[in-house]
Coordinates of C-alpha atoms and ligand atoms in Angstrom, one line a residue:
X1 CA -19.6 3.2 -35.9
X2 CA -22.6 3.9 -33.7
X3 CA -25.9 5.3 -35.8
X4 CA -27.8 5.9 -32.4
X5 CA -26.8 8.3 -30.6
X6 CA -28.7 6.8 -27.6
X7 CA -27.2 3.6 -27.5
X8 CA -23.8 2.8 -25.8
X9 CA -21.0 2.4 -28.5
X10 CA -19.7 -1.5 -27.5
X11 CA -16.2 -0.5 -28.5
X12 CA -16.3 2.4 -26.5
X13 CA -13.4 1.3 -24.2
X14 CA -14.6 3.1 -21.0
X15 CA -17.3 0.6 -20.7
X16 CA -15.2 -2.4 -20.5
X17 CA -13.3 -3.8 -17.0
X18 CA -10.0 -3.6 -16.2
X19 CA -9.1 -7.0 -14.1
X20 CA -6.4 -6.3 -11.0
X21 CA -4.6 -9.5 -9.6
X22 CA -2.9 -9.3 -6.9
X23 CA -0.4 -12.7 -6.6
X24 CA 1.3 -13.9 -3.4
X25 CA 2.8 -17.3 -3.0
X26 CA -0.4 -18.9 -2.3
X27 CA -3.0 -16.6 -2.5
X28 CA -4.5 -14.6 -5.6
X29 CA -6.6 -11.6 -5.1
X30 CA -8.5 -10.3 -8.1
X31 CA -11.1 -7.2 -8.6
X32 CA -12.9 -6.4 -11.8
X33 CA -13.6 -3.1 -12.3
X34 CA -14.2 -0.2 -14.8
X35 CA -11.3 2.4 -14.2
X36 CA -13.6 5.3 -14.7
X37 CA -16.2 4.5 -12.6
X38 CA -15.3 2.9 -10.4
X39 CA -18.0 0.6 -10.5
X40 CA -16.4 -3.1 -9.1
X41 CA -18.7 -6.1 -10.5
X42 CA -16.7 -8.5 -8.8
X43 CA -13.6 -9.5 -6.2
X44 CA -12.5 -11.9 -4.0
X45 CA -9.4 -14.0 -3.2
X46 CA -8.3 -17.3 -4.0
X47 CA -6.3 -19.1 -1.3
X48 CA -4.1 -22.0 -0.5
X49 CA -2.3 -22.0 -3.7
X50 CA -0.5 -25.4 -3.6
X51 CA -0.9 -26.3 0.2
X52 CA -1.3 -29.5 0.7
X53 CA -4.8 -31.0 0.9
X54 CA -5.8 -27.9 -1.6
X55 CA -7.7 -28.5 -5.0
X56 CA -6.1 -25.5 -6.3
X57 CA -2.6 -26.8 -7.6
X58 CA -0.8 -23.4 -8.9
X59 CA -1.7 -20.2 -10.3
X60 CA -3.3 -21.3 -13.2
X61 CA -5.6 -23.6 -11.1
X62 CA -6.3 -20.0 -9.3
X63 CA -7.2 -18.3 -12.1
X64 CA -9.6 -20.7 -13.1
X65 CA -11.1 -20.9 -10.0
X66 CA -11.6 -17.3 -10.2
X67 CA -13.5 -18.0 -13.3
X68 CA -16.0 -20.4 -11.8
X69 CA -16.2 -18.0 -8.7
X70 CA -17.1 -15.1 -11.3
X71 CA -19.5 -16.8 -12.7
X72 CA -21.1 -18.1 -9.7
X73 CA -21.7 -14.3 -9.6
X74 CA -23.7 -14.0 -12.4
X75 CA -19.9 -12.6 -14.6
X76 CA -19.2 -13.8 -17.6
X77 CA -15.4 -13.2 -18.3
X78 CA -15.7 -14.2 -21.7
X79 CA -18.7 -11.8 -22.2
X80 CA -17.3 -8.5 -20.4
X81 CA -15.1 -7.7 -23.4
X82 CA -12.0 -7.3 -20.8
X83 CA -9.9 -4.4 -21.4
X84 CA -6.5 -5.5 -19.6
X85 CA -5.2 -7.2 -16.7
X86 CA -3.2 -4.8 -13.9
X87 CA -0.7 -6.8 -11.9
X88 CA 0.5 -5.7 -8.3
X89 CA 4.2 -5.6 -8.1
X90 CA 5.8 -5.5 -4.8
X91 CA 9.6 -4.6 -6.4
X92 CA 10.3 -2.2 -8.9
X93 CA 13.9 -2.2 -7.6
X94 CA 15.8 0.7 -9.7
X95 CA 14.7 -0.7 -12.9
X96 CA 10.7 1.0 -12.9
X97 CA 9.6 4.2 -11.8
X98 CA 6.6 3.7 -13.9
X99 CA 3.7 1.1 -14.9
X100 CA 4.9 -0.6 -17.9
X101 CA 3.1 -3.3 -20.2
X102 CA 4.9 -6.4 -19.6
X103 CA 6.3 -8.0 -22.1
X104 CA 9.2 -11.3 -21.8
X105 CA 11.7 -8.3 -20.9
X106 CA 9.4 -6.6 -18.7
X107 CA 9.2 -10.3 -16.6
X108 CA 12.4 -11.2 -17.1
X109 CA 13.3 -7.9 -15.0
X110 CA 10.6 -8.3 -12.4
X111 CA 12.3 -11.8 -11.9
X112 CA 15.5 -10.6 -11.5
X113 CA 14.7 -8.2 -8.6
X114 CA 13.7 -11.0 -6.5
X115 CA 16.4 -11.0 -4.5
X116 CA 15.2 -7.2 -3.4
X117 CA 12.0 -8.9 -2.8
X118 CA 12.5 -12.6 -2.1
X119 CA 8.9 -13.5 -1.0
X120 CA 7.2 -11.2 -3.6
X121 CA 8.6 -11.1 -6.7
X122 CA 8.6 -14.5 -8.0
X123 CA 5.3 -14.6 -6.7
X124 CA 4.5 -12.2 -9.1
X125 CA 6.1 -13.2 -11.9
X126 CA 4.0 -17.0 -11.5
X127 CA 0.8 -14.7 -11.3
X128 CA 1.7 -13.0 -14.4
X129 CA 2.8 -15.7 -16.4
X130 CA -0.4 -17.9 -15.5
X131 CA -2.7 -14.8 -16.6
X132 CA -1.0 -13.9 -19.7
X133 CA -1.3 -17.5 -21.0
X134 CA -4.7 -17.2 -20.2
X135 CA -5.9 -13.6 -20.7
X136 CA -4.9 -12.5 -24.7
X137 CA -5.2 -9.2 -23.6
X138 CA -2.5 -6.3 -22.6
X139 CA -0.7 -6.9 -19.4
X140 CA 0.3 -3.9 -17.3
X141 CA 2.7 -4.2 -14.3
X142 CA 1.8 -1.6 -11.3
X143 CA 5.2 -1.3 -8.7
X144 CA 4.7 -0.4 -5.0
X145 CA 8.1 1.3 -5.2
X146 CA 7.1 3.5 -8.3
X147 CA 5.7 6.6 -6.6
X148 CA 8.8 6.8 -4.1
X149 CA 11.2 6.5 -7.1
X150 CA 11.3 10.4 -6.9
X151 CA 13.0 10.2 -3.3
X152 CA 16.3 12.3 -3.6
X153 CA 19.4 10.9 -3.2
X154 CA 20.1 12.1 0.8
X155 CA 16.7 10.6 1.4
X156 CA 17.0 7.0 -0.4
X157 CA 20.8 6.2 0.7
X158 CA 21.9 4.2 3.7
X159 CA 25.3 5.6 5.3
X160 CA 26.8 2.1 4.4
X161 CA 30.3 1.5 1.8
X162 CA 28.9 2.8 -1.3
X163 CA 30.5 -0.2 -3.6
X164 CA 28.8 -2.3 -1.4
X165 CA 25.6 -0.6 -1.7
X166 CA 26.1 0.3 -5.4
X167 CA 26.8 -3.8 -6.3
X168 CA 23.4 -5.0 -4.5
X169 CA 20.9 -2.4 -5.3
X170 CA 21.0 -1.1 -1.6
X171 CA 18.3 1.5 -1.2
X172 CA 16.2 3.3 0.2
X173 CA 13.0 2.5 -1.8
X174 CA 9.5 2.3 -0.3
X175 CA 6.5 0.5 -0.5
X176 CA 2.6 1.4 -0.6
X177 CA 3.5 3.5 -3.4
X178 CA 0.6 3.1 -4.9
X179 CA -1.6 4.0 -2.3
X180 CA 0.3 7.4 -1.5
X181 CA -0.3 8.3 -4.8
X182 CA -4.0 7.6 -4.9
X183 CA -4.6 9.3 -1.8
X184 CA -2.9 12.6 -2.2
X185 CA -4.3 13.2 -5.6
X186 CA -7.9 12.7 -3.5
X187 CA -7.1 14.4 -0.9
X188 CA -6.0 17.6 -2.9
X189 CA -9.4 16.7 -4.6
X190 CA -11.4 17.0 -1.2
X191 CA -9.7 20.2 -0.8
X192 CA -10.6 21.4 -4.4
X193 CA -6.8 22.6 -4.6
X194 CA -4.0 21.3 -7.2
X195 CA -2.0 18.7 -6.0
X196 CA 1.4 20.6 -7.3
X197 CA 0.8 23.8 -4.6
X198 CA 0.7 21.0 -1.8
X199 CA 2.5 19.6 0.9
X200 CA 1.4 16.6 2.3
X201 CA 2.3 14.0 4.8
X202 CA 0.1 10.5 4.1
X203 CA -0.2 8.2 7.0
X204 CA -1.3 4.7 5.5
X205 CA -1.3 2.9 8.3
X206 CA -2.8 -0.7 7.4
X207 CA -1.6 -3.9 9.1
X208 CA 1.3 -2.8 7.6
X209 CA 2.0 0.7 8.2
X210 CA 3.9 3.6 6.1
X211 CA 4.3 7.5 6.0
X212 CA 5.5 9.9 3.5
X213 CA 6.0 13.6 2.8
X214 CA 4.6 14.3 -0.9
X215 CA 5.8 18.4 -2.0
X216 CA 3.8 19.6 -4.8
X217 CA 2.8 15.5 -5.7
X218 CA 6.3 14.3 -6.1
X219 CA 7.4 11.7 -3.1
X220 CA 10.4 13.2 -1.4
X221 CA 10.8 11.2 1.7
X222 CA 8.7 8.0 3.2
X223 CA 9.1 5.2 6.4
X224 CA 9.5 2.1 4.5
X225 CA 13.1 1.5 3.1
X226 CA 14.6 -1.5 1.2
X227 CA 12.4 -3.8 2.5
X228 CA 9.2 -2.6 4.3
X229 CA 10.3 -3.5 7.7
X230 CA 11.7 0.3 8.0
X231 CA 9.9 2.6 9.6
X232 CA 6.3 2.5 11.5
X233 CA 5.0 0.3 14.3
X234 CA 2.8 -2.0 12.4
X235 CA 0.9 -5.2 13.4
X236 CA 3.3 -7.6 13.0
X237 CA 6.6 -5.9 11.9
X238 CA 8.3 -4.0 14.6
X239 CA 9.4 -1.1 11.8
X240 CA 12.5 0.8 13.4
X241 CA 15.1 -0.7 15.6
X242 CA 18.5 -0.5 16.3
X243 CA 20.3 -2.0 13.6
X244 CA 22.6 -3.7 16.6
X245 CA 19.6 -5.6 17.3
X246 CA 20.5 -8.2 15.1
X247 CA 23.9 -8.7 16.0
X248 CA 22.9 -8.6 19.6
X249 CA 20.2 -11.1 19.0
X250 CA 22.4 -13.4 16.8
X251 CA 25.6 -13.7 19.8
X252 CA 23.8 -13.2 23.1
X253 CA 20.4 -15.6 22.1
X254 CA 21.9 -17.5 19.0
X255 CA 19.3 -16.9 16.6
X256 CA 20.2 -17.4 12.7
X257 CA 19.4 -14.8 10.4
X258 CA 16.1 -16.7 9.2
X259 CA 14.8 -16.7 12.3
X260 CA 15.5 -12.6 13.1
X261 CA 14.3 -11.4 9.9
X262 CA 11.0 -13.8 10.5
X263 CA 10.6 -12.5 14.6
X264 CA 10.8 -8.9 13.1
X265 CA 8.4 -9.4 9.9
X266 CA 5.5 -12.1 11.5
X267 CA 6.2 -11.6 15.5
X268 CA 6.8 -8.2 16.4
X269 CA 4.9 -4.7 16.4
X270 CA 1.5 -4.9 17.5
X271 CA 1.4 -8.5 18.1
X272 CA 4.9 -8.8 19.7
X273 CA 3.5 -6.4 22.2
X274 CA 0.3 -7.6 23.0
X275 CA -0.5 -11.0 21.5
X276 CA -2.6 -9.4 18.8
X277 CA -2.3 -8.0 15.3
X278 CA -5.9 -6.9 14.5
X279 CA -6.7 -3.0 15.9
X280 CA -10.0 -3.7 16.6
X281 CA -9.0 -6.2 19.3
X282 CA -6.5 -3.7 20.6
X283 CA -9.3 -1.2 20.9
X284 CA -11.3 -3.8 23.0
X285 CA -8.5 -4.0 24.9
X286 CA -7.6 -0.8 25.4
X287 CA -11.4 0.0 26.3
X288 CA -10.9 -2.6 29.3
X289 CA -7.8 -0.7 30.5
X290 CA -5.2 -3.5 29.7
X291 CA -1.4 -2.3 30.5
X292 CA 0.0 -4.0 28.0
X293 CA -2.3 -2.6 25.1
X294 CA -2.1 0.6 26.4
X295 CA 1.9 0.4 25.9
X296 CA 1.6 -0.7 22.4
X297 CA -0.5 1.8 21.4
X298 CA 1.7 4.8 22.8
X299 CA 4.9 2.8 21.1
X300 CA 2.5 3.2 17.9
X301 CA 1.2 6.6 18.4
X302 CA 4.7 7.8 20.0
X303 CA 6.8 6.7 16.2
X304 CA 4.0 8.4 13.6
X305 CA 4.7 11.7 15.7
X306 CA 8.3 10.7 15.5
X307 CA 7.9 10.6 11.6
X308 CA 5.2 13.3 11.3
X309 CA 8.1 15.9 12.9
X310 CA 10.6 14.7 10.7
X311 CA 8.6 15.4 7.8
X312 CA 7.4 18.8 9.0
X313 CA 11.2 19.3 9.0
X314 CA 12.0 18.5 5.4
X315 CA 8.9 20.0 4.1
X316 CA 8.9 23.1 5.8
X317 CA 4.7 23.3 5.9
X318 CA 2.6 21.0 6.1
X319 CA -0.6 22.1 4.2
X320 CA -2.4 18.4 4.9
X321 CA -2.1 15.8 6.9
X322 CA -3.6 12.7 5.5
X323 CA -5.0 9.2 7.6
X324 CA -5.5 6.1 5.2
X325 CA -6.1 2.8 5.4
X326 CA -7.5 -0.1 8.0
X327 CA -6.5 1.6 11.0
X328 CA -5.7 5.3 9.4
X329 CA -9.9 5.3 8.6
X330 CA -11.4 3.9 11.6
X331 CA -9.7 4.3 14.4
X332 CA -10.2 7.8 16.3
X333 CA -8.0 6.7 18.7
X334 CA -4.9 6.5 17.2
X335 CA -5.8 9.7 15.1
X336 CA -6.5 11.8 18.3
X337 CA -3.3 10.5 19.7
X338 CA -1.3 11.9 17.0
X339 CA -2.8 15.1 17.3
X340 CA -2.5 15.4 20.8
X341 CA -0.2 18.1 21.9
X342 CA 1.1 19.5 18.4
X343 CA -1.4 22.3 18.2
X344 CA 2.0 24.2 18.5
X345 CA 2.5 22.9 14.6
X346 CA -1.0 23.9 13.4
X347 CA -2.0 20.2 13.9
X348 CA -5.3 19.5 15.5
X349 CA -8.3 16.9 15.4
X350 CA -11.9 18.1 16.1
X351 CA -13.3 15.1 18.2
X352 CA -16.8 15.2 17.2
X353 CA -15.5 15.4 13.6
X354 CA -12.7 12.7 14.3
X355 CA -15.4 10.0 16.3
X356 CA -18.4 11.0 13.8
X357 CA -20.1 7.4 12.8
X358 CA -18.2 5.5 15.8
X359 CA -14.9 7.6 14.1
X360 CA -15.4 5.1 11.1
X361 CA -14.7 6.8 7.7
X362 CA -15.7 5.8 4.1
X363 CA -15.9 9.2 2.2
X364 CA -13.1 11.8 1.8
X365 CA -13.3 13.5 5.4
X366 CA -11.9 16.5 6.9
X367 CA -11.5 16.4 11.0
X368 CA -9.8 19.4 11.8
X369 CA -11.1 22.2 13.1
X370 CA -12.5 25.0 10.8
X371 CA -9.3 27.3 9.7
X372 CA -6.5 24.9 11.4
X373 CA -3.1 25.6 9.8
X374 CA -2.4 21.9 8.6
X375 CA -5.8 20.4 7.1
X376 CA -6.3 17.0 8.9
X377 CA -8.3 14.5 7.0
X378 CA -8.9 10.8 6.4
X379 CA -9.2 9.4 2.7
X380 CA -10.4 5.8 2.3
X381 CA -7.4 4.1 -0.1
X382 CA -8.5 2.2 -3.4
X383 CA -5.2 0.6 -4.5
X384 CA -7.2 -1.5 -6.9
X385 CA -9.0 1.3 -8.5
X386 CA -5.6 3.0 -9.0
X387 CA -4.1 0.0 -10.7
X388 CA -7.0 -0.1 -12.7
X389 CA -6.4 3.5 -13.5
X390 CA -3.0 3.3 -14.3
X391 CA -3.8 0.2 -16.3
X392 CA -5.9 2.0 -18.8
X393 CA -3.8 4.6 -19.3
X394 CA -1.3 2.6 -20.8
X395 CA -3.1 0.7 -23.1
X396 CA -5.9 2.6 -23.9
Ligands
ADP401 P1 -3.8 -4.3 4.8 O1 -2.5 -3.7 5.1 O2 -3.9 -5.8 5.0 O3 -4.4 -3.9 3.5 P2 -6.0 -2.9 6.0 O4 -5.8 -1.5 5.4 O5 -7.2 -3.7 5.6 O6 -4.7 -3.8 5.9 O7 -6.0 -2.7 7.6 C1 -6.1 -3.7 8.5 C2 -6.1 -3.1 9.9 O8 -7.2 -2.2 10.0 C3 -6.2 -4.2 11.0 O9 -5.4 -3.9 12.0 C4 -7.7 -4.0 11.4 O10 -7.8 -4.3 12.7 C5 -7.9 -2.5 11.2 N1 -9.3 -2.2 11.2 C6 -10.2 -2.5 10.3 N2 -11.4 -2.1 10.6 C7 -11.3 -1.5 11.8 C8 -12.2 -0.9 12.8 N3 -13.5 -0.9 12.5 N4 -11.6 -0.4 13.9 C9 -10.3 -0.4 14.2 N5 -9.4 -1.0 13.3 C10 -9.9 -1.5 12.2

């Protein structure tokens, strides 16, 4: 119990951090946060998890390292009183529509999705098995896929044998999930309207780039599919080709089916096109009137309207249309693009709105004109601060 009134209660649970890790084969990012705040008293990454020549061996090295980085920063971990730890999971497969708390069955399942997620997943699972030997606190497991779980069954299966597709899990699932979610709730927020009288399309176009057509906050359709090479342009993955492609590529120029699925993930999209990944460079390109740059960008521009009319389509109205992420939040260019010409569907960017601050966005913005049908606006993403969220709900 607390006798003064004026003095923050130390068990009160809102005070204390939520920690988000984030594990990939070699890298480990991490955040601490408080989930109702927001207030982040630390982050970073840790790299070059067992490369060669690296000090950091494996996950567990990492997360030590994390400690001595944390307290470099003035952060005690053993003196926040740490709350939980929120793990981002790429593959939720069929198996989780929902955060859970992980448990041995909880990792045993994440583990056996890998093959849905062969470069994720067992990342994952070494991430979470390193923390919970070294955090005795609950563990909560956030999926990318869980949001898009909702997807009816027209929208999430492929027109392939359904045994086959049946046996192996084969999906439609989606990725990003996470971020959807955050940013429709906050951009229903910015419009001081509930969430469940909306339809929304969310743009999150990052170096990897998704869409999706939220009705009344549940996910109904989205660009990304069993793997997240479906769908958008994006900086490195081309998103949408012709299936034939691979065949094509694997008689007429012998490639194996290694190399294909790595030219389409690491070599393609923006950088296939251009020679480079990173927007901002495209932009400087782009400003000096390169050809090539100039292509890529209406490649880029030319599928998000693709999508965007689709989704019109299968929600009927749009009520908001929502930009999100690296590119999706600073660059004017791409959102003017999409824009251009559909003031036929209510669609329509303000430019002095849409290039306010060099067209770079870090608060909730709207950049449609006053009155427009569809309500255009950029939302900064916080996938951390979601986790975090749905971290704390589950174990508060
Ligand atoms: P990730 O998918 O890695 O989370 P981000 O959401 O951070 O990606 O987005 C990365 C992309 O955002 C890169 O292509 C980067 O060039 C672009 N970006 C970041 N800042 C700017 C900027 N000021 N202008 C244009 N593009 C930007």
């Amino acid at each position: 119990m607390n006798d003064n009134p004026h003095q923050p209660d130390p068990s009160d649970q809102t005070e204390r951090p939520v920690l988000v890790l984030n594990a990939g084969s070699s890298s480990l990012k991490y955040q601490l946060l408080v989930p109702e705040s927001g207030e982040v008293s630390a982050s970073g990454v840790i790299e070059r998890i067992g490369e060669s020549g690296s000090d950091v061996a494996d996950h567990a090295a990492a997360l030590e390292a994390m400690r001595a980085r944390l307290a470099d920063d003035g952060v005690d971990l053993d003196a926040v009183s740490l709350r939980a730890v929120g793990h981002r999971v790429v593959h939720g497969g069929p198996d989780f529509s929902e955060p859970v708390v992980i448990d041995d069955d909880v990792v045993a399942r994440i583990q056996a999705l890998s093959p849905l997620a062969p470069l994720h997943n067992p990342a994952a699972v070494t991430g979470i098995e390193a923390a919970r030997s070294h955090f005795d606190v609950p563990h909560v497991a956030v999926f990318d896929t869980a949001f898009f779980s909702t997807l009816p069954p027209e929208a999430s299966t492929y027109a392939v044998p359904r045994d086959l597709a049946q046996k192996h899990a084969i999906r439609r699932y989606g990725f990003h999930g996470t971020s959807h979610q955050f940013v429709s709730r906050a951009s229903a927020e910015l419009l001081g309207r509930p969430v469940e009288e909306l339809n929304q399309v969310v743009l999150h176009l990052g170096n990897g780039c998704s869409a999706s057509a939220i009705r009344g906050g549940v996910a109904i359709e989205t660009s990304m599919g069993l793997t997240p090479l479906q769908g958008l342009v994006m900086g490195t993955r081309s998103g949408d080709v012709d299936p034939g492609l691979h065949a094509f590529l694997s008689r007429q120029v012998g490639l194996s089916i290694d190399e294909i699925d790595e030219m389409l993930n690491k070599r393609s999209g923006l950088l296939g096109l251009t020679g480079v990944n990173d927007f901002r460079e495209l932009s400087k390109r782009l400003d000096a009137g390169d050809e090539a740059a100039r292509l890529a960008l209406d490649v880029f521009v030319h599928r998000l309207k693709h999508y965007v009319g689709a989704y019109l389509a299968h929600l009927g109205r749009i009520d908001v249309l929502v930009f999100t992420a690296g590119v999706g939040q600073n660059s004017p260019r791409v959102r003017a693009g999409l824009a251009n010409g559909l003031d036929g569907l209510g669609i329509a960017v303000d430019p002095a709105r849409n290039e306010a601050d060099g067209g770079r966005v870090t608060e909730p913005t709207v950049i449609s004109p006053d009155g427009s049908r569809v309500v255009v606006a950029v939302v900064p993403t916080n996938e951390e601060l979601a986790i975090a969220r749905q971290t704390a709900d589950l174990v508060h």
